[in-house]
Structure formats: structure tokens, C-alpha cells
PDB file of C-alpha atoms in Angstrom:
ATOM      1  CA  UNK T 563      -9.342 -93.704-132.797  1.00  0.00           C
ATOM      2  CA  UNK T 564     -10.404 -96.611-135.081  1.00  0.00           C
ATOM      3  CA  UNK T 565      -8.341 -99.264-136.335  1.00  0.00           C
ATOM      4  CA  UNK T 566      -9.252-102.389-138.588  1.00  0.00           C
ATOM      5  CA  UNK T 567      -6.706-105.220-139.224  1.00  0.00           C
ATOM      6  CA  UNK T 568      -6.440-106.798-142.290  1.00  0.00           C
ATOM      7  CA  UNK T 569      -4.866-110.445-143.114  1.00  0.00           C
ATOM      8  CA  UNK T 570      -1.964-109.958-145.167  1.00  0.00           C
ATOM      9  CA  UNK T 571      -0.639-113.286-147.125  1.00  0.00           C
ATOM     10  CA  UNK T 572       2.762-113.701-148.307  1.00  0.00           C
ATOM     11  CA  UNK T 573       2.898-115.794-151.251  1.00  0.00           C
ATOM     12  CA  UNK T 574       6.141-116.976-153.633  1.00  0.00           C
ATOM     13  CA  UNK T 575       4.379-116.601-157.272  1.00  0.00           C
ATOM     14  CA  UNK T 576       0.870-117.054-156.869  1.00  0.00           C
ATOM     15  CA  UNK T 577      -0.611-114.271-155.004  1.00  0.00           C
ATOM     16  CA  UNK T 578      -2.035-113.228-158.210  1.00  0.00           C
ATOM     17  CA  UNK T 579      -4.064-116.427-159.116  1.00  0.00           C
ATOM     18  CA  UNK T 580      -4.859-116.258-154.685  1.00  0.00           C
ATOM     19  CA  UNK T 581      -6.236-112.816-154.687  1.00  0.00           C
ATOM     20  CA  UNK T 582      -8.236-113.910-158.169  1.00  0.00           C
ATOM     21  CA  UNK T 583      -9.380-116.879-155.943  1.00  0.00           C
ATOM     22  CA  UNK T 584     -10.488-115.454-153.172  1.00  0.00           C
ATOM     23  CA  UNK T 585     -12.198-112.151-155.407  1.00  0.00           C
ATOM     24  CA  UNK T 586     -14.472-115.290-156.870  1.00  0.00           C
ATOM     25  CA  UNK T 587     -14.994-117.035-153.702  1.00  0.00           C
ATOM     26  CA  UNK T 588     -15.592-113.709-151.433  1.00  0.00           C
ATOM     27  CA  UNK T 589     -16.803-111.512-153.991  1.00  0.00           C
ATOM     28  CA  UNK T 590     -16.122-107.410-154.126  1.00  0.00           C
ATOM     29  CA  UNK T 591     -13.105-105.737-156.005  1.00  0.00           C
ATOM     30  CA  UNK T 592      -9.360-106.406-156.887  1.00  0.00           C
ATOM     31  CA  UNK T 593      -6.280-104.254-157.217  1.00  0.00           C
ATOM     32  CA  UNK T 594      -3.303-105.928-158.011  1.00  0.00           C
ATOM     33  CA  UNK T 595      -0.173-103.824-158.827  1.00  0.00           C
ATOM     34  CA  UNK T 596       2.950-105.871-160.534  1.00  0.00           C
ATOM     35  CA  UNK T 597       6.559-104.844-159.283  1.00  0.00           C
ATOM     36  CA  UNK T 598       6.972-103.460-162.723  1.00  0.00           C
ATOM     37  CA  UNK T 599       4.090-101.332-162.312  1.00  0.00           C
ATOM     38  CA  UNK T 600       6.401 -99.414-160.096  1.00  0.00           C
ATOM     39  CA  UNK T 601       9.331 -99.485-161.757  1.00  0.00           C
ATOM     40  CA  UNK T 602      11.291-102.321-161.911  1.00  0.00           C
ATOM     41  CA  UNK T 603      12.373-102.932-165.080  1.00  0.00           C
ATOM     42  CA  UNK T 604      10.479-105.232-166.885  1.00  0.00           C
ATOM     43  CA  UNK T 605      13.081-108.347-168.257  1.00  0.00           C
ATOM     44  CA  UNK T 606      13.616-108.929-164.057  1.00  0.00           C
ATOM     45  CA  UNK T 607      12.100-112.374-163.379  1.00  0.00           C
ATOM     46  CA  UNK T 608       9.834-110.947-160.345  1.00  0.00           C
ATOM     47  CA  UNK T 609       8.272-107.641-162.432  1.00  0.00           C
ATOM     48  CA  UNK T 610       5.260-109.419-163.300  1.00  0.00           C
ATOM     49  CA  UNK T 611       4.842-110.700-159.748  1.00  0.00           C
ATOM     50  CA  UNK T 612       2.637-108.769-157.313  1.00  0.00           C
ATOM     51  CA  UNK T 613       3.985-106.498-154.751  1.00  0.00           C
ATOM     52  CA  UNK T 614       0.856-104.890-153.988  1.00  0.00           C
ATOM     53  CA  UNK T 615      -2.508-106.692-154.071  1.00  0.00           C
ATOM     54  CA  UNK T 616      -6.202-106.669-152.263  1.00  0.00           C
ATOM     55  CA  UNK T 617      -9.404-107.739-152.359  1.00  0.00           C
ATOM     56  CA  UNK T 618     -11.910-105.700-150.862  1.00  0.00           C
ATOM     57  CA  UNK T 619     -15.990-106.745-150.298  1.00  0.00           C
ATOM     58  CA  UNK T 620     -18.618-105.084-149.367  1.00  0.00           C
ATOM     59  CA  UNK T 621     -19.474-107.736-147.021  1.00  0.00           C
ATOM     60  CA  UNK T 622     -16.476-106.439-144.587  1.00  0.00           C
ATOM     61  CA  UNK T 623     -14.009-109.384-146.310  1.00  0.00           C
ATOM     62  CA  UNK T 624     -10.781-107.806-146.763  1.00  0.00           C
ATOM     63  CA  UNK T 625      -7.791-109.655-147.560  1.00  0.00           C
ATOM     64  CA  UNK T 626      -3.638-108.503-148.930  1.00  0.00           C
ATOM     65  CA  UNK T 627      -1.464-110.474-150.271  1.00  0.00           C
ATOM     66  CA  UNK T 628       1.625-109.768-152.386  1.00  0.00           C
ATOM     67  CA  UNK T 629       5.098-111.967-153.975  1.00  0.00           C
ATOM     68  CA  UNK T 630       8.442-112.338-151.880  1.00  0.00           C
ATOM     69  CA  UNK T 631      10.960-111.081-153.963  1.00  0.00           C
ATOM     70  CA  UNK T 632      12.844-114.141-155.571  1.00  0.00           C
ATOM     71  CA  UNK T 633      15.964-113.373-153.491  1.00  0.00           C
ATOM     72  CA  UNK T 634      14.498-114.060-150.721  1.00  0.00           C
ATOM     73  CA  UNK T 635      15.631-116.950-148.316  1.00  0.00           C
ATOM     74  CA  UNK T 636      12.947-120.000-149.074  1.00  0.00           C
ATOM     75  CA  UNK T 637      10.471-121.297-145.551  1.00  0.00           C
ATOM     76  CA  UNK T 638      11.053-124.049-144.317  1.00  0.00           C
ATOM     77  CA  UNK T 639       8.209-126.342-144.069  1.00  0.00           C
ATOM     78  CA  UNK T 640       5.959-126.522-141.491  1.00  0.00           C
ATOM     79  CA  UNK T 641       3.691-129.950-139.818  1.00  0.00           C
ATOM     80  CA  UNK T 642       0.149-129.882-141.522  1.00  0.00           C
ATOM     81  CA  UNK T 643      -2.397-128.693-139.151  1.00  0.00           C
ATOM     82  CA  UNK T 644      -5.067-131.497-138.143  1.00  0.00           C
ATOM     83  CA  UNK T 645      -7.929-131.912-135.930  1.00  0.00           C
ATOM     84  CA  UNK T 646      -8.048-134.469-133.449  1.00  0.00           C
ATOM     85  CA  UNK T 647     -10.887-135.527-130.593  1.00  0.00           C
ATOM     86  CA  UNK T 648     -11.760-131.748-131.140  1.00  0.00           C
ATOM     87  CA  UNK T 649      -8.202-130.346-130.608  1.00  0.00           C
ATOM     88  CA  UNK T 650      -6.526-128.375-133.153  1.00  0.00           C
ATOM     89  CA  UNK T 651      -2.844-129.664-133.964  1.00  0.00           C
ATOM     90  CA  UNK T 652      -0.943-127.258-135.968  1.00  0.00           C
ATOM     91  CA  UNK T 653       2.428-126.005-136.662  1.00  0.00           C
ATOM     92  CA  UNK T 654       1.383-123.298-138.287  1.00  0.00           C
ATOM     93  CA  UNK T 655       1.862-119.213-137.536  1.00  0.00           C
ATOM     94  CA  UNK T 656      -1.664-118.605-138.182  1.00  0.00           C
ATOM     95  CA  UNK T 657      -5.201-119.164-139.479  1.00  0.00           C
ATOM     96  CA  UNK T 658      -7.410-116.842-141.651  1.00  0.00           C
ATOM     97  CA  UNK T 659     -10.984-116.631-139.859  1.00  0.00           C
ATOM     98  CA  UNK T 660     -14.060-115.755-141.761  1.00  0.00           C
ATOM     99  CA  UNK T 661     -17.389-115.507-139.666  1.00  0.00           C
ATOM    100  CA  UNK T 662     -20.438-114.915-140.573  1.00  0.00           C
ATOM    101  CA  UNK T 663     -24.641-114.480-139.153  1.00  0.00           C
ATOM    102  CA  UNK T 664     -25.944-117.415-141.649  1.00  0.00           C
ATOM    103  CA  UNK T 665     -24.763-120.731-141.593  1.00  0.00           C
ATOM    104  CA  UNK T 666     -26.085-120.852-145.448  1.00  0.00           C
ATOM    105  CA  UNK T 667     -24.243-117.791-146.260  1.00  0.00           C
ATOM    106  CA  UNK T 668     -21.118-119.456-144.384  1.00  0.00           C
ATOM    107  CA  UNK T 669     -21.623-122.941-146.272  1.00  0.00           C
ATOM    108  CA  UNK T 670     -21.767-121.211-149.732  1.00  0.00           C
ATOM    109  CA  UNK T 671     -18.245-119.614-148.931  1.00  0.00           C
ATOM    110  CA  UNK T 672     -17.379-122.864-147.885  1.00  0.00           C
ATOM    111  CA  UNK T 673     -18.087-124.367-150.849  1.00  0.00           C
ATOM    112  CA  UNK T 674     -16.394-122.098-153.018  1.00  0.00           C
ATOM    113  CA  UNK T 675     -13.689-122.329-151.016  1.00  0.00           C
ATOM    114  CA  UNK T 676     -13.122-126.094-150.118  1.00  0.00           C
ATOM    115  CA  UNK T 677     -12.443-126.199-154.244  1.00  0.00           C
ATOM    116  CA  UNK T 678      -9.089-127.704-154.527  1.00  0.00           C
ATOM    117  CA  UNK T 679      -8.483-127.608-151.225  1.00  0.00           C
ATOM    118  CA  UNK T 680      -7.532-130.176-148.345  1.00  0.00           C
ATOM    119  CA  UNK T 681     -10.652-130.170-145.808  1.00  0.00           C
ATOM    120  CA  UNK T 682      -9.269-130.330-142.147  1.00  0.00           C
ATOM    121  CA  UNK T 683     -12.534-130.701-140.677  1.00  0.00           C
ATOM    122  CA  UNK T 684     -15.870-130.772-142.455  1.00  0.00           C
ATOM    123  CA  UNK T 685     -17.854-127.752-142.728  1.00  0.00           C
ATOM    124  CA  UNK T 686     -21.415-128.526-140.166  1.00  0.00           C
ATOM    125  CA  UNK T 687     -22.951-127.885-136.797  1.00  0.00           C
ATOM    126  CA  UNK T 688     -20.308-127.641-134.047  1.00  0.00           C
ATOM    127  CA  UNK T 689     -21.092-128.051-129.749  1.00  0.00           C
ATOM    128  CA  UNK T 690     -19.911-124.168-130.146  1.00  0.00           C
ATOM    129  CA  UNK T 691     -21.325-122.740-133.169  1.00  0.00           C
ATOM    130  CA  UNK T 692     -24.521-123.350-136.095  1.00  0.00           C
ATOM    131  CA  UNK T 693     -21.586-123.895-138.603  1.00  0.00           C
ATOM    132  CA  UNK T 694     -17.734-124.806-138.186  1.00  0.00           C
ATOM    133  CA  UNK T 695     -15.295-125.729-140.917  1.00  0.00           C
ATOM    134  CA  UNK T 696     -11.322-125.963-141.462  1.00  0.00           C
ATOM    135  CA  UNK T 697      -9.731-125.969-144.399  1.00  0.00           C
ATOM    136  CA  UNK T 698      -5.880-125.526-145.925  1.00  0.00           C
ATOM    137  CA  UNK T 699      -6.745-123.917-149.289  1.00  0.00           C
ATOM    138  CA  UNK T 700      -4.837-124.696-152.824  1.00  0.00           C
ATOM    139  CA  UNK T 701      -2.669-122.157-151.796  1.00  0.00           C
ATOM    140  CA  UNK T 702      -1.242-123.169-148.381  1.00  0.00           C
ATOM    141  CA  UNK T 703      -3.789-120.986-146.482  1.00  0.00           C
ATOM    142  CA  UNK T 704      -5.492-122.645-143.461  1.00  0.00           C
ATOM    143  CA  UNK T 705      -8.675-120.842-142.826  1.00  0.00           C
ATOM    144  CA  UNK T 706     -11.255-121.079-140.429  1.00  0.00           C
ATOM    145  CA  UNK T 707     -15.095-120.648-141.469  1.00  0.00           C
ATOM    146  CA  UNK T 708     -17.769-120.749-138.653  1.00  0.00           C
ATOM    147  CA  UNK T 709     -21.216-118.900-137.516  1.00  0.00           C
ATOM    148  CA  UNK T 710     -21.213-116.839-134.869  1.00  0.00           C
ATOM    149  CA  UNK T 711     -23.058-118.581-132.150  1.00  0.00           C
ATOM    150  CA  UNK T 712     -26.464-116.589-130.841  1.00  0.00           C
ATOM    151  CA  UNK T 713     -26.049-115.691-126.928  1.00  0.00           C
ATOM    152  CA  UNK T 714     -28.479-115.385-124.559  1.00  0.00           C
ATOM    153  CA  UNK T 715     -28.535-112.663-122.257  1.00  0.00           C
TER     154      UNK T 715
END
């Protein structure tokens, strides 16, 4: 049996302008599907809002996201995640990670990426890997970019 896993974001408006983000920084193809594209009628304040929506490369990046329903009960806010003496401080459910063979290739995404966003750590060499960065994107999205590390053996 095979099985891939796929990050799947959870946004409160702007999953649209996120997957449209992510399609330019990423590259490949986007489906987004509005609640009113299945049905809900269309003077509700969420049937614009996405309740189905992907972006899918043929680099293997794969990412969902969709809208919470308005009704929903609001999150409460969690600590900022910062780096310290090489430690990871975070209060924070999760991190998207995007590796990759070229730390070019890595710093490009990084670029495109880091637009807007607040840099945790600076995208460079690491003691671990050719190319380690951390950033919390425009949207709220922490993500991890780094180059896997060549190993001997």
C-alpha cells in the first residue's frame, strides 16, 4: 500500500490569496472550489470563500488549504515561534517543511517566499544542512526550508 500526506492549512478568509501565493512561489496548478460552487446559496457571507483548494507541482510540492466556516469558534492566539542559541521556541501546532537537493533551488523558494513575511532565522549554511531557513509567512504559516544534507556511507 502507498500513502502520501499532504499539509492541509486552515485559513479564516484568505486561503484563496494563500493557495495563489504559494501557486507563484512553488509553481504547478491550482483548483480552488468556492462554498457556492457547491451549493450554498450565493448572498451567504462565506459562498465566495474556499472550501476546497490545492496546489499541486510537479516538483512533488503539494499543499490544501480551505476557509473555516464563519460560525466557527475564533483561535486563540498562540506565542510566536523564535530561534534561540540554535533551539527552536515555538508555541505553535506545526511547521510546513519544504526540502530540497539544491541549496540554489532551495534559496530561490526562499526568496519568493520570505516576501512579506517575518524571517525567523535567515535562510544559509547550517552545522546540519547546505541550506536552512525559518520563516512565518504573510499568512501565519511557519515553514521550514532546508537542503537535504549528503551522507556518507
Amino acid at each position: 500500500m502507498a500513502i502520501a500526506t499532504t499539509t492541509h492549512l486552515n485559513f479564516r478568509g484568505d486561503a484563496r490569496a494563500a493557495l495563489e501565493f504559494y501557486r507563484s512561489v512553488f509553481g504547478g496548478h491550482l483548483t480552488v472550489v468556492a462554498y457556492g460552487d457547491f451549493g450554498m446559496p450565493t448572498d451567504l457571507p462565506d459562498a465566495d470563500k474556499v472550501v476546497f483548494g490545492q496546489v499541486t507541482a510537479d516538483n512533488g510540492f503539494r499543499i490544501m488549504a480551505y476557509d473555516v466556516p464563519g460560525g466557527a469558534p475564533a483561535v486563540a492566539a498562540r506565542a510566536a515561534t523564535t530561534r534561540d542559541n540554535g533551539t527552536t521556541l515555538t508555541g505553535e501546532p506545526f511547521f510546513v517543511s519544504v526540502r530540497g537537493d539544491s541549496a540554489d533551488e532551495v534559496g530561490a523558494l526562499w526568496d519568493r517566499l520570505a516576501d512579506g513575511a517575518q524571517v525567523i532565522e535567515t535562510y544559509g549554511p547550517s552545522p546540519w544542512a547546505p541550506g536552512f531557513g525559518m520563516l512565518t509567512d504573510r499568512f501565519g504559516v511557519t515553514w521550514i526550508l532546508d537542503v537535504a544534507a549528503a551522507h556518507a556511507g
